[in-house]
Coordinates of C-alpha atoms and ligand atoms in Angstrom, one line a residue:
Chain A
X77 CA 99.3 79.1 -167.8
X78 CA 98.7 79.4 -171.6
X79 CA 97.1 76.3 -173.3
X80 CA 99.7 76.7 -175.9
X81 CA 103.0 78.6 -175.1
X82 CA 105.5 78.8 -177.6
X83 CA 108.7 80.1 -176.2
X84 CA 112.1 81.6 -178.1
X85 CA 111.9 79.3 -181.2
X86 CA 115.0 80.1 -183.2
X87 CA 115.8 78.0 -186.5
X88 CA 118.1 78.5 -189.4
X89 CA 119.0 76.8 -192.4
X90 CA 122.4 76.6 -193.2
X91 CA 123.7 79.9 -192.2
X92 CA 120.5 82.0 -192.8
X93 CA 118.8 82.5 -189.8
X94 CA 115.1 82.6 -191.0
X95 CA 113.5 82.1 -187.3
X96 CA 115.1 84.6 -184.6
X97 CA 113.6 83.9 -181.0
X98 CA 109.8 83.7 -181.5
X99 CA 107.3 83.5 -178.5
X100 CA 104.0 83.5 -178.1
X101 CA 101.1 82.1 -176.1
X102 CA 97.6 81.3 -177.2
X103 CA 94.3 79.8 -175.1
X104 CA 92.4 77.2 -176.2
X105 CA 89.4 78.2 -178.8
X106 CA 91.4 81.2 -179.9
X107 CA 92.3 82.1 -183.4
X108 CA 95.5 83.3 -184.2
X109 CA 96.2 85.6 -187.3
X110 CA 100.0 85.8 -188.7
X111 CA 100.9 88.3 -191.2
X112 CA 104.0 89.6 -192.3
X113 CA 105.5 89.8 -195.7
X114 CA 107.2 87.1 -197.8
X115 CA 110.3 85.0 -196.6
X116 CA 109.6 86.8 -192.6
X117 CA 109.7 83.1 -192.0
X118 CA 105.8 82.5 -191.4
X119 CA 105.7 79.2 -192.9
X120 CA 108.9 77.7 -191.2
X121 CA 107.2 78.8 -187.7
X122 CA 104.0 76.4 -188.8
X123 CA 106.2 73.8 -190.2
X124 CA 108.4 73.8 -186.7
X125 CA 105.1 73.8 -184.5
X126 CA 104.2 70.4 -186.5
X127 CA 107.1 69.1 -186.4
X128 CA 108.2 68.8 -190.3
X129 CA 111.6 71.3 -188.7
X130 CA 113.2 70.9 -185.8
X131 CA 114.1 74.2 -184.3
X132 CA 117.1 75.0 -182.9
X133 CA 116.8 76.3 -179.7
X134 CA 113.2 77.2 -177.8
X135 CA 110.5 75.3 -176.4
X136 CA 106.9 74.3 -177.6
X137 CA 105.1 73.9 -174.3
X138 CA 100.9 72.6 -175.1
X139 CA 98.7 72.1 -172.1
X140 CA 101.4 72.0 -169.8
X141 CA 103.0 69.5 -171.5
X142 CA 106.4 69.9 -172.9
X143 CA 105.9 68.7 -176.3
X144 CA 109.4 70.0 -177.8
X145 CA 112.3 71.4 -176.0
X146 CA 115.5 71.9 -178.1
X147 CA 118.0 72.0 -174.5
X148 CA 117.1 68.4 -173.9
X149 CA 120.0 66.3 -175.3
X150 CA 118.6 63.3 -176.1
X151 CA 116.7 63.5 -179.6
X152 CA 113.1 62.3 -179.8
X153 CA 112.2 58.7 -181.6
X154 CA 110.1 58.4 -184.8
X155 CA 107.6 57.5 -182.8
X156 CA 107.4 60.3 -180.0
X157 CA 107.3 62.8 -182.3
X158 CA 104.7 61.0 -184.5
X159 CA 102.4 61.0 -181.1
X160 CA 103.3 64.8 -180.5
X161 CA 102.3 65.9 -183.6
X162 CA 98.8 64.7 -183.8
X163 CA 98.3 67.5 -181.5
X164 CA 98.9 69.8 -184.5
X165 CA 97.3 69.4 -187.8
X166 CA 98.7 71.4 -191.0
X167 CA 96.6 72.7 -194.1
X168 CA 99.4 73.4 -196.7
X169 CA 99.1 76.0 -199.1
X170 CA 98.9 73.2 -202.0
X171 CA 96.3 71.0 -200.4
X172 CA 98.7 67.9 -201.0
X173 CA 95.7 65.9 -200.9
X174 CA 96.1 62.0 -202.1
X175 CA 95.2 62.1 -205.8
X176 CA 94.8 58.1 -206.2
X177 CA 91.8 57.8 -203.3
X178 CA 88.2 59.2 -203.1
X179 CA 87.5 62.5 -201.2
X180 CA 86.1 60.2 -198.4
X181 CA 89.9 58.3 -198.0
X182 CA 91.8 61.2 -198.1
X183 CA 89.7 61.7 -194.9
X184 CA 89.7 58.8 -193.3
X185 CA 93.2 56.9 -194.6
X186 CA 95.2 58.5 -191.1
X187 CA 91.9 57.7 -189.0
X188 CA 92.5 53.9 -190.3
X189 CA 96.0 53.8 -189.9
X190 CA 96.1 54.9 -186.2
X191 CA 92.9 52.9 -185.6
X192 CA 94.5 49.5 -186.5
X193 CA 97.9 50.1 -184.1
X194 CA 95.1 50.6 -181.1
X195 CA 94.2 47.4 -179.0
X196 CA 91.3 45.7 -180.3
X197 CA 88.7 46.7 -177.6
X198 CA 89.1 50.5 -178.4
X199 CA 89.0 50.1 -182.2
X200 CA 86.5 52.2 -184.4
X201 CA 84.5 50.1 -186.9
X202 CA 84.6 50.7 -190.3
X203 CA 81.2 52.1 -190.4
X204 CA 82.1 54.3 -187.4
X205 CA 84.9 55.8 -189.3
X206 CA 83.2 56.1 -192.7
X207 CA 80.4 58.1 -190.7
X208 CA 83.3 60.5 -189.8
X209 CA 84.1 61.3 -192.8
X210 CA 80.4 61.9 -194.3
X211 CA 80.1 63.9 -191.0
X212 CA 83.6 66.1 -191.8
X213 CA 82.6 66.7 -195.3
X214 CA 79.1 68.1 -194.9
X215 CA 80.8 70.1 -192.4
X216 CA 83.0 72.0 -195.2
X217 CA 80.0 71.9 -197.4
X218 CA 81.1 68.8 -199.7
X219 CA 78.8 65.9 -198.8
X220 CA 77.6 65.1 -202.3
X221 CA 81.3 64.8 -203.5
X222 CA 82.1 61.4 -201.4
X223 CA 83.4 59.6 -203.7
X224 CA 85.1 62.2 -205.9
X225 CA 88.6 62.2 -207.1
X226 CA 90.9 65.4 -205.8
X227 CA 91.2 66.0 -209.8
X228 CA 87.8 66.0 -210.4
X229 CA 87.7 69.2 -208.1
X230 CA 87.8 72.5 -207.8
X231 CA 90.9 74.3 -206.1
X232 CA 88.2 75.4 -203.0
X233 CA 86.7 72.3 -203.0
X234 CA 90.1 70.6 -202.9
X235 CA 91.1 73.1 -199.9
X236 CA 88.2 72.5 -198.1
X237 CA 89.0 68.8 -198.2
X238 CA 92.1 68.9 -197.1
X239 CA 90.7 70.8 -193.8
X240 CA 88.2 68.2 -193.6
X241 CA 91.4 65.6 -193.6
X242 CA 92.6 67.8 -191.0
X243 CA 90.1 68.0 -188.6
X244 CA 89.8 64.2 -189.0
X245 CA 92.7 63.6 -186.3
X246 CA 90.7 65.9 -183.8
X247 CA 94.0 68.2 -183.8
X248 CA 94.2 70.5 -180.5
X249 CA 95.5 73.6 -182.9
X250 CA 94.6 73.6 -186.3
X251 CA 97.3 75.7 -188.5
X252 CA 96.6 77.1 -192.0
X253 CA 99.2 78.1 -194.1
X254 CA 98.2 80.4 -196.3
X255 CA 95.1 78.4 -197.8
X256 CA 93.8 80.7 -199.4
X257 CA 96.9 81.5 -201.5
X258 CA 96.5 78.9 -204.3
X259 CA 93.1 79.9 -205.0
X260 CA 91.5 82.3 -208.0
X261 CA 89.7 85.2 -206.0
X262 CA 86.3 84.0 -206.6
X263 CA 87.6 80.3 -204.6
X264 CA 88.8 82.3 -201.6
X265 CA 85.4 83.3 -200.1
X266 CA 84.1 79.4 -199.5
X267 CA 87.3 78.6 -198.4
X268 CA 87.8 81.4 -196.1
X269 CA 84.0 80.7 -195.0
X270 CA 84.8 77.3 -193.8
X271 CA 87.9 78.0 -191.7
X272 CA 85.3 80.9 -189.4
X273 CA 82.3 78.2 -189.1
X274 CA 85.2 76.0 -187.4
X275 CA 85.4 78.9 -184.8
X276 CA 84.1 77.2 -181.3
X277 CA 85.4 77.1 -177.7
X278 CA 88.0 74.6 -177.8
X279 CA 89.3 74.6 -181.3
X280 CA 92.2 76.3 -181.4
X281 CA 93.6 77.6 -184.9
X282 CA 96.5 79.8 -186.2
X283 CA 96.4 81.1 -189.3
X284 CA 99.0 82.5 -191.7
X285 CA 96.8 84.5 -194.3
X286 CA 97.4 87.8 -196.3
X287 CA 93.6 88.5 -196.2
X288 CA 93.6 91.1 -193.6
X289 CA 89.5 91.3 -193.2
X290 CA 89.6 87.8 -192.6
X291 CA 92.2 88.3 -189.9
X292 CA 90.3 91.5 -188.6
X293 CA 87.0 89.7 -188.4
X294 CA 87.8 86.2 -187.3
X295 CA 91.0 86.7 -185.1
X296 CA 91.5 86.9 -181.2
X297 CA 94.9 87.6 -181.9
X298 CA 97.0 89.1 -184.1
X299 CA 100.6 88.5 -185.0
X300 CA 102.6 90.5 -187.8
X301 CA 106.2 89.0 -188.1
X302 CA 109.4 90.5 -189.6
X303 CA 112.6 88.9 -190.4
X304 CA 112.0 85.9 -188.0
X305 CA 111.1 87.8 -185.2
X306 CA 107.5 88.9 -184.3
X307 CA 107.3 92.8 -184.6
X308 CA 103.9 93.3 -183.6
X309 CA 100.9 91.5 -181.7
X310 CA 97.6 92.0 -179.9
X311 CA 94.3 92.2 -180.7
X312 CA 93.4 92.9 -184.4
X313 CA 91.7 96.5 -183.3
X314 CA 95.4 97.0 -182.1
X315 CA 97.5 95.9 -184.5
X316 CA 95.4 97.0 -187.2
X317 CA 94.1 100.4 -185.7
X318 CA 97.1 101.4 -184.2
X319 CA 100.9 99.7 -185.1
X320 CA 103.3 100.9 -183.4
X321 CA 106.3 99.4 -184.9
X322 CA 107.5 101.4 -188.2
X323 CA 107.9 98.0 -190.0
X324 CA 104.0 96.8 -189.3
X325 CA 103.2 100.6 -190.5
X326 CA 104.7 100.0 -193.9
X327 CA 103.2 96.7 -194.3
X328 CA 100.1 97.3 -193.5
X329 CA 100.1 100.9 -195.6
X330 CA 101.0 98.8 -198.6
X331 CA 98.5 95.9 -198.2
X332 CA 95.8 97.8 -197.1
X333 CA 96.1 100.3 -200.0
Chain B
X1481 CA 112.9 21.1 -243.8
X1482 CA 109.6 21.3 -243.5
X1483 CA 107.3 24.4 -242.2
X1484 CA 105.8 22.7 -238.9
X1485 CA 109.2 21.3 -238.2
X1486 CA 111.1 24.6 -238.2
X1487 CA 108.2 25.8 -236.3
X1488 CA 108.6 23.5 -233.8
X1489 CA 112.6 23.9 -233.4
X1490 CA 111.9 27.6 -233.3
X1491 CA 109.1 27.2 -230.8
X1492 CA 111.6 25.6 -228.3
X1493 CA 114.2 28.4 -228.9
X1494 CA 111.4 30.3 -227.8
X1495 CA 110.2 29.1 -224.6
X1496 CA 114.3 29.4 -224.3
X1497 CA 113.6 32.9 -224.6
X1498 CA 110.5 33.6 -222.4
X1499 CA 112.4 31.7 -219.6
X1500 CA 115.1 33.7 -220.0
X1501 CA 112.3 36.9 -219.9
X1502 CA 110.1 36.4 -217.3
X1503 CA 113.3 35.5 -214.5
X1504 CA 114.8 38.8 -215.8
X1505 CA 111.5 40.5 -214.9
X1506 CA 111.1 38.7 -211.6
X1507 CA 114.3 39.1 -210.0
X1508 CA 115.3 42.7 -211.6
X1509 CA 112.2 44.3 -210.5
X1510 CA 112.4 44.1 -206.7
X1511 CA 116.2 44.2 -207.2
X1512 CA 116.0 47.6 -209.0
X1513 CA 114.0 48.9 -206.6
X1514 CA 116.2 47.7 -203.6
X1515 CA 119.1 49.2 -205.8
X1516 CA 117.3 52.7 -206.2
X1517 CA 116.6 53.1 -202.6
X1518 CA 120.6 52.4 -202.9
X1519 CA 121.4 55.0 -204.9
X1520 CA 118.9 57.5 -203.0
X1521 CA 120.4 56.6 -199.7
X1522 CA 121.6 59.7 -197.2
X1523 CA 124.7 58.0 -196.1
X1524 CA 127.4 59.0 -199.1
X1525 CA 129.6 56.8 -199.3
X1526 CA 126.4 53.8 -200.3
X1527 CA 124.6 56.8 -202.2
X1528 CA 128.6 57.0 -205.0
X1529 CA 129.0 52.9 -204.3
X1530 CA 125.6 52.5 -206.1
X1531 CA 125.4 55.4 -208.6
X1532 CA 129.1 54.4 -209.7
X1533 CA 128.2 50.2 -210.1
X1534 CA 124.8 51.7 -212.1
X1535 CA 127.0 53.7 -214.6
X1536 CA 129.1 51.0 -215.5
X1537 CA 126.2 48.2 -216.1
X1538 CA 124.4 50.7 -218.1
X1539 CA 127.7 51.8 -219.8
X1540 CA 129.0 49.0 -220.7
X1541 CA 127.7 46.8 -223.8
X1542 CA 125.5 43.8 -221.9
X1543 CA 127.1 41.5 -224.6
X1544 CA 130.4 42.3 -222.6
X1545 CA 128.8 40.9 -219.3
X1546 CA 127.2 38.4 -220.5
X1547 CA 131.2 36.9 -221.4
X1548 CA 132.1 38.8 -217.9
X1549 CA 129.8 36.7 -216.1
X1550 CA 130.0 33.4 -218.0
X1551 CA 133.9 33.1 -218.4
X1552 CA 135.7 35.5 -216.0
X1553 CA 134.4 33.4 -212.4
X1554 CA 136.1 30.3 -214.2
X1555 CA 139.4 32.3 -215.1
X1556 CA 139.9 33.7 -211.7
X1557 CA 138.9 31.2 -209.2
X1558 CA 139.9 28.5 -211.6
X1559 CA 136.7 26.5 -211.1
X1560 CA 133.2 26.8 -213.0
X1561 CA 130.5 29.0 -211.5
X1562 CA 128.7 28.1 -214.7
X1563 CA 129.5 24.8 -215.7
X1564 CA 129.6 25.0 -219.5
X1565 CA 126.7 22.8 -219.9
X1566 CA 123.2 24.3 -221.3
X1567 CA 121.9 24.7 -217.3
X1568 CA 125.0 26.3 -216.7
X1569 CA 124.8 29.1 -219.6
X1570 CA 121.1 29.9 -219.1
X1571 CA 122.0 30.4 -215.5
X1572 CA 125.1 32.9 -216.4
X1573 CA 122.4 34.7 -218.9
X1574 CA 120.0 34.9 -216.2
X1575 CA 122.3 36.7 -214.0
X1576 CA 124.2 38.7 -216.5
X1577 CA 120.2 40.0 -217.5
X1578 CA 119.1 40.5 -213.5
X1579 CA 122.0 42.8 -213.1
X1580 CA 121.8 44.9 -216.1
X1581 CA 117.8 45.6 -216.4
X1582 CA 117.8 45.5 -212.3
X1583 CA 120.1 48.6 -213.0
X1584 CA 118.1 50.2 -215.6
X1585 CA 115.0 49.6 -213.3
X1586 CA 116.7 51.5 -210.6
X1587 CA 117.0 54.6 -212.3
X1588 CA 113.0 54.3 -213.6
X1589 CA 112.2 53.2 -210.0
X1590 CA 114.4 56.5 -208.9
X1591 CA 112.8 58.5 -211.7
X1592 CA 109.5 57.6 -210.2
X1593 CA 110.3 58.2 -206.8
X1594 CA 112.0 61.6 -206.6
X1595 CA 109.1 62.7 -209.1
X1596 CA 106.9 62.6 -205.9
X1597 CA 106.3 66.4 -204.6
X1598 CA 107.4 66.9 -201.0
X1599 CA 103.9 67.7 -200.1
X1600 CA 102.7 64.2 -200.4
X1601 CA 105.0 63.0 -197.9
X1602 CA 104.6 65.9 -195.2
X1603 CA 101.0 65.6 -195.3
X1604 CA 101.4 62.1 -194.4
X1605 CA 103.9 62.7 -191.6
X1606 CA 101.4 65.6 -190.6
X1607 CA 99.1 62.7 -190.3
X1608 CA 101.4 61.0 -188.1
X1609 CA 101.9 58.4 -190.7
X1610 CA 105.1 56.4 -190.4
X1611 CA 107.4 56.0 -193.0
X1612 CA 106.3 52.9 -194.4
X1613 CA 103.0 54.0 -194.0
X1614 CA 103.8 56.4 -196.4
X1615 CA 105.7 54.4 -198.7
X1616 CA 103.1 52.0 -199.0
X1617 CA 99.8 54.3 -198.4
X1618 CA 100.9 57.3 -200.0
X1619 CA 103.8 57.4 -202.7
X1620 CA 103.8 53.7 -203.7
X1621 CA 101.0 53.8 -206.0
X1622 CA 101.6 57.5 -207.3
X1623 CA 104.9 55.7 -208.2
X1624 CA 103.9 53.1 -210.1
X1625 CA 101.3 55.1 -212.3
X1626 CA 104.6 57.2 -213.3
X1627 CA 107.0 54.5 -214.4
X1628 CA 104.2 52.4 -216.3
X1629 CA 105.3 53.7 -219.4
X1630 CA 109.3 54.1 -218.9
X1631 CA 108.8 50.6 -217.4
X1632 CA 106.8 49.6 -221.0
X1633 CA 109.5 50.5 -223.0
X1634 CA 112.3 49.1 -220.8
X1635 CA 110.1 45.6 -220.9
X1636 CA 109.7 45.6 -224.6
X1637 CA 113.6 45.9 -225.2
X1638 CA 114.1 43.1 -222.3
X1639 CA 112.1 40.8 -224.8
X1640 CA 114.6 41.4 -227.9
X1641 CA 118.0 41.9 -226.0
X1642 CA 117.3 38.2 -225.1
X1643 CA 118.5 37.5 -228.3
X1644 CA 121.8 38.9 -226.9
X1645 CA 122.3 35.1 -224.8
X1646 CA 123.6 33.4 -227.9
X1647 CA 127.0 34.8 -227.2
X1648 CA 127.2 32.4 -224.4
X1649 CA 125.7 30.0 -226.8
X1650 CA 121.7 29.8 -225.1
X1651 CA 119.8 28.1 -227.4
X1652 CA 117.4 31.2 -227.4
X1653 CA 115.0 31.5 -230.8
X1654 CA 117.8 33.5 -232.5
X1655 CA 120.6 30.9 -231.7
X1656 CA 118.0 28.1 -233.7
X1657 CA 117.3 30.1 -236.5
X1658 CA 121.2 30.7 -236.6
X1659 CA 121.6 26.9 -236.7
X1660 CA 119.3 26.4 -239.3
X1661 CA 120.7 29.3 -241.6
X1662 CA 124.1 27.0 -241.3
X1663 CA 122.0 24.8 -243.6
X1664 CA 121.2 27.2 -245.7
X1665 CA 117.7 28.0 -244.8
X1666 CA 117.3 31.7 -244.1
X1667 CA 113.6 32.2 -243.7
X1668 CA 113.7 30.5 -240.6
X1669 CA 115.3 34.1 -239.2
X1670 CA 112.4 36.3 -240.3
X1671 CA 110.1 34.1 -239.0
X1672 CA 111.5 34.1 -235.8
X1673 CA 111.0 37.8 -235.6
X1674 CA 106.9 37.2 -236.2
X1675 CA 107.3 35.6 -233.0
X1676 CA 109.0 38.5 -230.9
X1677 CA 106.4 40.3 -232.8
X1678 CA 103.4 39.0 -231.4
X1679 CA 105.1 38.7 -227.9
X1680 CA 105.5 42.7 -228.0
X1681 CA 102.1 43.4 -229.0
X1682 CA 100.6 41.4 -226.1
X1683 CA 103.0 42.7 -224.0
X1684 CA 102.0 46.4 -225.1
X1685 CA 98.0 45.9 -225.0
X1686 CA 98.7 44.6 -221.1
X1687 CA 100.5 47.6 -220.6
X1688 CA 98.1 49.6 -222.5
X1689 CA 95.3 48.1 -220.0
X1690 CA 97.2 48.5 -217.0
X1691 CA 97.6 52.2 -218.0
X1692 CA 94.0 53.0 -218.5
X1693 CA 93.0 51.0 -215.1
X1694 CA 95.5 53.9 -213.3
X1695 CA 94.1 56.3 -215.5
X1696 CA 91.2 57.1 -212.9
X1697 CA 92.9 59.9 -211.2
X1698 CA 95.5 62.8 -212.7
X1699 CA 98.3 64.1 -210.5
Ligands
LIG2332 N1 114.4 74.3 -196.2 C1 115.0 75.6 -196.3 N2 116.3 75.7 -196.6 C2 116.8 76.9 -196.7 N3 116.2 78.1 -196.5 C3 114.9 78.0 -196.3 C4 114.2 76.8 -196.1 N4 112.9 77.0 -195.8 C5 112.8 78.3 -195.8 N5 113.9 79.0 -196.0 C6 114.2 80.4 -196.0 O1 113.6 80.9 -194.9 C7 113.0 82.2 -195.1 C8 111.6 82.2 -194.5 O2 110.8 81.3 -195.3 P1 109.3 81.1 -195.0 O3 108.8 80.2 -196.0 O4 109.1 80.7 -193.6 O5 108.7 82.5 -195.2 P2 107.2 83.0 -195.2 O6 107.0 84.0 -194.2 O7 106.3 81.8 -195.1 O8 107.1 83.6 -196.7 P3 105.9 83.6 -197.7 O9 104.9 84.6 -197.3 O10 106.5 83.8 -199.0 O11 105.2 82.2 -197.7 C9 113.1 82.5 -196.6 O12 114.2 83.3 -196.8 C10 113.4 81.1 -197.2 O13 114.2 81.2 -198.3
LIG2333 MG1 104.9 80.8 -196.5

């Protein structure tokens, strides 16, 4: 069985039916590329993996555990879904990092918050914690900017914080939605960087991104979607090299040009 | 009469007035924000209760409740909520003021909150923050850097529509300087406004600070 299977999500808003039966399956440590063109509802499949939609039917199935499954009647508390989404983590598009705290608490603040509902024997001391976040940001290359306010950086330093915050939560499958996407061109390379050194055995990471080498070069997988539904996927060599559906022929035609 | 001596009547109309002040503030600002969560709320029927009652305090003259809430409880119920002693005006004033600024607060508070982008809040639910996590953690103090200045000009016109109380006969500064224009004296009135002068500009070098101790971050 797949480490994460996801299985027939449909969603629509109002009467516009933006996801239409989506389903894949990904093992742990792969990285998984999604293309497709605006409004093919890439963002509203990341936002329904962590939880920010609810879909309407399907089922999100990680590890073997049934972490969302829209047949069962009885709607999940607050707090079940809370737990079931710290399996996912999310870097938006806009970064929405905290502007009022340092670099270091947007990194640590969640770490604190779940540390202090924990019993006392398992809790992290502060200097524990604070090493994490030293530790996270050397990682994306930003150790020297501690105790830095988000407005005091630039847009790929803010980025690369906001993975930092990310990985903070130890996430089983790290999304990214289009980080890249906010950026000036000459801010997409560090950022872009970052998000391949993260590349190890058991992180598992899907990524929405319309930079097709990064998808060629750092992607197990490759996923082009259409109007809610996925049109194409396999390997990048495949999907790139040889589409076989007229819709990823186009797209990639046009992007590639 | 002599200068210290209208000083000193004046400085009692005063403290009259700062009384009057500081309740406003203390029970309008945690009612206005209990008010726009009100008016925010998802269940409709609350969400028009609140809006509607909002529009009609800020509507309606505050010199109209101000009689509303002195006179009208003894006309209907036939008994005194405010006896018509001087405890029992400044107590009428001091609700007529809660409800009216607790209504204008709302909207600032409201102002404030729906300013917040959406991303702040998913990013905390991402982190498997609760809700009042991010209330507090996240949006709280983005909040309050937004509504420091609406907040600073709402404050400042609290401190001179206190004057306003005389109309239910408060002896606020206004209401003595009134008196002693009776005996012909008018000076008395100007002076009294040196005193809501130098109130105001305290009041706006506080906020002043405040503003440039939130002024460490943009956004
Ligand atoms: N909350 C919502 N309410 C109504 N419609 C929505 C909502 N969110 C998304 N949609 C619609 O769903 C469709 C898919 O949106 P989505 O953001 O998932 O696309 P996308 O593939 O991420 O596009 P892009 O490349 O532009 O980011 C769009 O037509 C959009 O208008
Ligand atoms: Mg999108």
């Amino acid at each position: 069985m797949a480490f994460l299977q996801v299985e027939e999500i449909e969603k629509r808003f109002g009467r516009t039916e933006v996801l239409k039966g989506v389903d894949f399956t990904l093992e742990k440590g792969e990285v998984l590329a999604i293309i497709g063109s605006s409004g093919s509802g890439k963002t509203t499949l990341l936002r329904c993996l962590n939880f920010l939609e609810t879909p309407d039917r399907g089922r999100i199935v990680l590890n073997g555990d049934v972490l969302f499954d829209a047949s069962e009647r009885k709607k999940a508390s607050e707090s079940d879904i809370r737990r079931k989404r710290l399996h996912f983590g999310l870097v938006f598009q806009q970064f929405n990092l905290f502007p009022q705290y340092s670099v270091r608490k947007n990194i640590t603040l969640a770490v604190e918050l779940l540390n202090k509902k924990l019993p006392a024997q398992e809790r992290k001391s502060r200097e524990d914690i604070a090493a994490l976040g030293s530790e996270l940001l050397k990682r994306v290359g930003l150790g020297e900017k501690m105790d830095s306010y988000p407005c005091e950086l630039s847009g790929g330093q803010q980025q690369r914080v906001a993975i930092a915050r990310a990985l903070a939560l130890g996430p089983d499958v790290l999304c990214f939605d289009e980080p890249t996407s906010a950026l000036d061109p000459e801010l997409t390379g560090e950022v872009l960087r970052v998000i391949r050194e993260l590349k190890s055995s058991d992180r598992t990471m899907i990524v929405v991104t319309h930079e097709m080498e990064f998808a060629r070069g750092v992607a197990d997988k490759v996923i082009f979607m259409a109007d809610g539904v996925i049109e194409e996927q396999g390997t990048p060599q495949e999907v790139f090299g040889s589409p076989r559906s007229e819709k990823a022929k186009a797209f990639l035609a046009n992007i590639l040009k | 009469m002599s200068f210290v001596d209208v000083t000193l009547q004046l400085l009692q109309g005063f403290e009259v007035t700062l009384k009057l002040f500081a309740l406003t503030l203390v029970f309008a600002l945690p009612l206005g924000l209990v008010i726009a969560f009100g008016s925010m709320s998802r269940w409709r029927p609350l969400r028009y209760l609140i809006r509607t009652f909002v529009w009609v305090i800020r509507g309606v003259p505050l010199m109209l409740q101000l009689f509303l809430v002195f006179y009208v409880p003894g006309m209907v119920f036939d008994a005194h909520i405010f006896a018509p002693t001087s405890e029992g005006r400044f107590t009428a004033a001091v609700v007529a003021f809660v409800i009216n600024y607790a209504c204008y607060f709302s909207e600032i508070y409201r102002g404030g909150i729906e300013g917040i982008p959406r991303g702040q809040y998913e990013a905390g639910q991402v982190l498997g923050m609760t809700k009042r996590e991010i209330f507090f953690k996240v949006v709280l103090m983005q909040v309050v850097k937004r509504i420091i200045p609406p907040m600073s000009n709402e404050v400042i016109t609290l401190v001179k529509d206190t004057a306003l109380a005389r109309v239910i006969s408060v002896i606020e500064i206004i209401k003595v300087a009134e008196q002693l224009m009776s005996k012909a004296i008018i000076w008395p009135l100007f002076y009294a406004g040196l005193f809501y002068l130098v109130f105001v500009g305290a009041l706006t070098l506080l906020f002043g600070f405040i503003e440039r101790k939130l002024d460490y971050y943009r956004g």
